[in-house]
């Protein structure tokens, strides 16, 4: 590795291994999972079907975030309308009851959807640690092509099993075409 | 790409057919119904219409599902397609089953008789509507409906069987060619049929949404019914690896989608009438929210919308067989009750269940399911040579 | 299989032998290349029209709504027509991005991005009309339930208020949905553009996207949930728009089929608009490999189907208007077809019910010229549909003494023309600076994106001889 001499003064962030295609990436991810690595991720230009299982990821918790937001929207919307129309300022409109539930459905529905959508988007940002404009991986020039046509696995140095030599060997054995050390 | 192979037997074994049981149930039902016909003809006619509108809704919705399947070239449902195909191939039988309704029209439809001592308004109104609401035209229209449906259902089934035998994928094009105009004819015929059978029970009432409403009810119920049939086949050890959890999950998804669609249509119809409060429109709902009919209405609201919606909202529930079984049964019961709620208030000011209601239901159930299993066991249970079968089997 | 007489195997979604990087290049290079001359010309014209819009709105606000052609009974004129028309057009974008996603229609990936952009810009154009028609725009905030010194609250029984919630929710959710889809593509541009400023700006919007599977997992879930939320939302928006009319007791407006009928009409006109824009964009940018003739054919089928749904509703309305036996309803419909606005009615009938029937024929569905012309015809027809609904029912109301013929003024016309300026200014900016095709999603529908495409060792499979396409 040509960058070895620099390693004394810079902290190692992790190892970035490149794979040729989605199938090889998935195989390597499966092996990393089986080997017991925890702090690693598989990077690709598009989501790969079956990768969650290969990496042994649990289901996303996003659904619960959305559901809770939706319930707040539903209850809040209904409460707002009932309170304003029957308590704060009751007006007789077309002889309908003050609490005119069928007429409140449209706004209740819209608010449920609106808050759920906020949950879906901002909940996803929260779970994905976004926005986070600096990322150590961006130090690698090669990594720029992950959004084009390259496939990578990065094992982070903070993983308990991480060792510069053995992990590199492991990643190469898993089919990497190239392994690069990433510094902080 | 790995191709999944068909590993199940696709022939329906005769010893597993529940045909005999249904013949027995049907025979008892028909006998009781005949007694009912003699004892209380009026009640019999209304019960009969309820059962008729309930059971034919599955066959009609099946026809729609088969045609839309061909048009969109979908692959998800190939493995279950033979079930709706079988239902819709039997639509011609309803011509015979419709004859009692024609014979008993005077009991059902007030517009067939004179207005007697009712307010002159009704006589004038009927006079206005008589070019459409008259016995001869009613019969002609129904002949047209049944001719269209029988042709479409039978022809598509025949084609599908032919593909089983010959393996000629070109038949796929023929099926698509029939289905495209078929959908168009289907839309209009079902709308007018629902006007004729159900809406004209009260000839002074009208709703442009009515056809869509009857269709939305039927299509939601169809998915519930299909899932139940698959469960039945599974319980007999059939098609376990052909119709998989993924397919059932898909059907669960569709059922959820059309639960929401049904609610949307039903709510829109109710809401526009409720909000405008025009007497000639609101009367229909007024009667159906009187006395204990309102309990029935609430049951429908919860049974086919609120409970299924909440239960099926999460993804896992859609492929949890226990949950699905509960929801499908609930939806089917609600569907029956809703048809009942549409028909019966014309006869009874308050809700009561008559024994003839049960008799005609059993009679129809026997005929409908008996014929289904009879036909279903005659050919293979899936379209075995369909070009998209492999894709459908591959589903996970 | 022994015989396959005439069975057509479905063609791959992306034509040509594309790789992942050639797809990136095809789309992202459009942003990086120097701005073409035609773009400046088109942008200039759009800007002029946008200026016209601002001038008309300023004039309207200065003078009051009297400058419009409204009269005694026609209290709603071009403003509501244009509002419904633009909102309706927007619906196809959500349909493509959400409903087709739930139905797993892979072909949507080619067109969803710019259909969604179209949605957002169309809703902007639509939103102008209800906002300015209030007359006193400076108190527009009264439509929101804000505590105020008068201690008054909005009327939650009013369909116009539901509109406020529906349209603003729709705009917000569409924008979020669009943005979520854009994040990975912004990251692609961030890693690709040469200019430092460009990389900074795209990088800002990419929010630090890395493409790690731990991100994709939540991302895909979020996208699915948004699709699930946007589907009922899009139905609700045009349903509520239809409630504006249908909860009233005006003959011709109060009919129960309005909600699904409006939704179908919205999808109908929206698809036509997507078609118009797609045919222009793919021609100019050479995207025929991504937006193929198969896409065109599928969209034309949807136009045919929704066209017939609209036709179904017209026929049901007419039938029930007679069947119902209500004198006013009967009059309203006969008046539509044979009254003073019969010309508008028959334009509508021809454009919406007759014209799409050309699409029964495969040749027509796959003809660029026919598709282009018909897509414009359909949008003309849908504009007239809203005209017929709004004006015929109001102009001849319950009191014959107040009947009068409704005509728009030059302000009405030029405001409407101006909204095209707003629409195309936005759209041209979008084409210039954003990836107009969802790059990551297109890659997903390539065969080599599926790990099962490769053999057991993860190597490229042996090339299979391609069956020549018979022309």
CSV table of C-alpha atoms in Angstrom, one decimal, chain B residues 1-2 71-74 76 125 128-133 166-173 176 180-181 184 187-188 191-192 195 199-200 202-212 250 254 258 260-261 264-265 267-273 275-278 280-281 315 385 387-388 395-396, chain C residues 1-10 102-105 155 157-159 162 221 224 232 235-236 238-239 242-243 246-249 254-261 263 297 301 305 308 311-313 315-326 329-330 357 360 362 365 450 452-454:
chain,number,residue,atom,x,y,z
B,1,UNK,CA,-31.9,-16.8,-13.7
B,2,UNK,CA,-33.2,-19.7,-11.7
B,71,UNK,CA,-55.0,-6.3,-20.1
B,72,UNK,CA,-52.3,-5.4,-17.7
B,73,UNK,CA,-50.3,-8.6,-18.4
B,74,UNK,CA,-49.9,-9.0,-14.7
B,76,UNK,CA,-48.7,-11.8,-9.7
B,125,UNK,CA,-92.9,10.2,-11.6
B,128,UNK,CA,-92.0,9.9,-16.6
B,129,UNK,CA,-89.8,6.8,-16.0
B,130,UNK,CA,-91.9,4.3,-17.8
B,131,UNK,CA,-89.9,4.4,-21.0
B,132,UNK,CA,-87.1,2.8,-19.0
B,133,UNK,CA,-88.9,1.1,-16.1
B,166,UNK,CA,-52.0,-26.7,-26.7
B,167,UNK,CA,-49.4,-24.6,-24.9
B,168,UNK,CA,-49.9,-21.9,-27.6
B,169,UNK,CA,-48.9,-18.6,-26.2
B,170,UNK,CA,-50.5,-16.8,-29.0
B,171,UNK,CA,-53.9,-17.3,-27.2
B,172,UNK,CA,-52.7,-14.7,-24.8
B,173,UNK,CA,-53.2,-12.1,-27.5
B,176,UNK,CA,-56.3,-9.5,-24.5
B,180,UNK,CA,-60.2,-4.6,-23.7
B,181,UNK,CA,-63.6,-4.0,-25.1
B,184,UNK,CA,-65.9,-1.3,-21.4
B,187,UNK,CA,-68.6,-1.2,-16.9
B,188,UNK,CA,-71.9,-0.2,-18.5
B,191,UNK,CA,-73.9,-0.2,-13.8
B,192,UNK,CA,-77.2,-0.6,-15.4
B,195,UNK,CA,-79.7,0.1,-11.3
B,199,UNK,CA,-81.7,0.8,-7.2
B,200,UNK,CA,-85.1,0.4,-8.8
B,202,UNK,CA,-87.3,2.3,-4.8
B,203,UNK,CA,-88.0,3.8,-8.2
B,204,UNK,CA,-88.1,7.4,-6.8
B,205,UNK,CA,-84.5,7.1,-5.6
B,206,UNK,CA,-81.4,7.6,-7.8
B,207,UNK,CA,-77.6,8.0,-7.4
B,208,UNK,CA,-75.1,8.3,-10.3
B,209,UNK,CA,-72.6,6.5,-8.1
B,210,UNK,CA,-74.7,3.4,-7.7
B,211,UNK,CA,-73.0,1.2,-10.3
B,212,UNK,CA,-69.6,2.1,-9.0
B,250,UNK,CA,-50.3,-9.9,-2.5
B,254,UNK,CA,-55.2,-5.9,-2.9
B,258,UNK,CA,-60.0,-2.2,-2.3
B,260,UNK,CA,-60.1,1.6,1.1
B,261,UNK,CA,-61.6,2.1,-2.3
B,264,UNK,CA,-64.1,5.9,-0.4
B,265,UNK,CA,-66.9,5.2,-2.8
B,267,UNK,CA,-68.5,7.5,1.9
B,268,UNK,CA,-68.6,9.8,-1.1
B,269,UNK,CA,-72.1,8.6,-2.0
B,270,UNK,CA,-73.4,8.9,1.5
B,271,UNK,CA,-71.6,12.2,2.2
B,272,UNK,CA,-72.9,14.1,-0.9
B,273,UNK,CA,-76.4,13.1,-0.1
B,275,UNK,CA,-74.5,17.2,3.0
B,276,UNK,CA,-77.0,18.5,0.4
B,277,UNK,CA,-80.1,17.2,2.3
B,278,UNK,CA,-82.4,17.0,-0.7
B,280,UNK,CA,-85.8,12.8,-2.6
B,281,UNK,CA,-82.2,11.6,-2.1
B,315,UNK,CA,-47.4,-5.3,6.4
B,385,UNK,CA,-48.9,-23.2,-19.8
B,387,UNK,CA,-46.3,-17.6,-20.5
B,388,UNK,CA,-46.0,-15.7,-17.2
B,395,UNK,CA,-42.5,-14.6,-6.6
B,396,UNK,CA,-41.1,-14.1,-3.2
C,1,UNK,CA,-43.5,-24.6,-25.9
C,2,UNK,CA,-44.4,-26.1,-29.2
C,3,UNK,CA,-46.2,-23.2,-30.9
C,4,UNK,CA,-46.0,-19.6,-29.9
C,5,UNK,CA,-48.1,-18.1,-32.6
C,6,UNK,CA,-47.8,-14.4,-32.4
C,7,UNK,CA,-47.0,-14.1,-28.7
C,8,UNK,CA,-45.2,-10.9,-28.0
C,9,UNK,CA,-42.6,-11.2,-25.2
C,10,UNK,CA,-42.4,-8.0,-23.2
C,102,UNK,CA,-47.3,0.3,-5.5
C,103,UNK,CA,-48.5,-1.7,-8.5
C,104,UNK,CA,-44.8,-2.5,-9.2
C,105,UNK,CA,-44.9,-1.1,-12.7
C,155,UNK,CA,-65.7,27.2,8.8
C,157,UNK,CA,-68.1,22.7,7.1
C,158,UNK,CA,-67.0,24.5,4.0
C,159,UNK,CA,-65.6,22.6,1.0
C,162,UNK,CA,-61.2,21.6,2.8
C,221,UNK,CA,-39.1,2.0,3.4
C,224,UNK,CA,-42.8,2.9,0.0
C,232,UNK,CA,-55.1,8.1,-1.1
C,235,UNK,CA,-57.7,10.6,-4.7
C,236,UNK,CA,-58.7,12.8,-1.8
C,238,UNK,CA,-59.6,15.8,-6.6
C,239,UNK,CA,-62.4,14.3,-4.5
C,242,UNK,CA,-65.3,17.8,-6.8
C,243,UNK,CA,-66.9,18.4,-3.4
C,246,UNK,CA,-71.1,18.5,-5.5
C,247,UNK,CA,-72.0,19.3,-1.9
C,248,UNK,CA,-74.1,22.2,-3.3
C,249,UNK,CA,-77.6,21.8,-4.7
C,254,UNK,CA,-74.9,17.8,-7.2
C,255,UNK,CA,-74.4,14.3,-8.4
C,256,UNK,CA,-72.9,11.4,-6.4
C,257,UNK,CA,-70.5,10.2,-9.1
C,258,UNK,CA,-68.5,13.4,-9.0
C,259,UNK,CA,-65.6,12.2,-6.8
C,260,UNK,CA,-64.4,9.3,-8.9
C,261,UNK,CA,-65.3,11.0,-12.1
C,263,UNK,CA,-60.3,11.8,-10.2
C,297,UNK,CA,-48.0,2.9,-25.7
C,301,UNK,CA,-53.6,2.8,-22.9
C,305,UNK,CA,-59.0,3.8,-20.1
C,308,UNK,CA,-63.7,6.0,-21.1
C,311,UNK,CA,-67.2,9.0,-20.8
C,312,UNK,CA,-68.9,6.6,-18.4
C,313,UNK,CA,-69.5,9.4,-16.0
C,315,UNK,CA,-73.4,9.0,-19.7
C,316,UNK,CA,-74.4,8.2,-16.1
C,317,UNK,CA,-75.0,11.8,-15.3
C,318,UNK,CA,-77.1,12.3,-18.4
C,319,UNK,CA,-79.1,9.1,-17.7
C,320,UNK,CA,-79.7,9.9,-14.1
C,321,UNK,CA,-80.6,13.5,-14.9
C,322,UNK,CA,-83.5,12.1,-16.9
C,323,UNK,CA,-84.2,9.0,-14.7
C,324,UNK,CA,-84.2,11.1,-11.5
C,325,UNK,CA,-87.2,13.0,-12.9
C,326,UNK,CA,-86.1,16.3,-11.2
C,329,UNK,CA,-81.5,18.5,-13.3
C,330,UNK,CA,-83.2,17.6,-16.6
C,357,UNK,CA,-60.6,6.1,-29.3
C,360,UNK,CA,-57.7,1.3,-29.7
C,362,UNK,CA,-51.8,-0.3,-31.8
C,365,UNK,CA,-50.7,4.1,-29.8
C,450,UNK,CA,-30.4,-8.1,-9.9
C,452,UNK,CA,-29.7,-13.3,-9.6
C,453,UNK,CA,-28.5,-12.1,-13.1
C,454,UNK,CA,-25.0,-13.4,-12.4
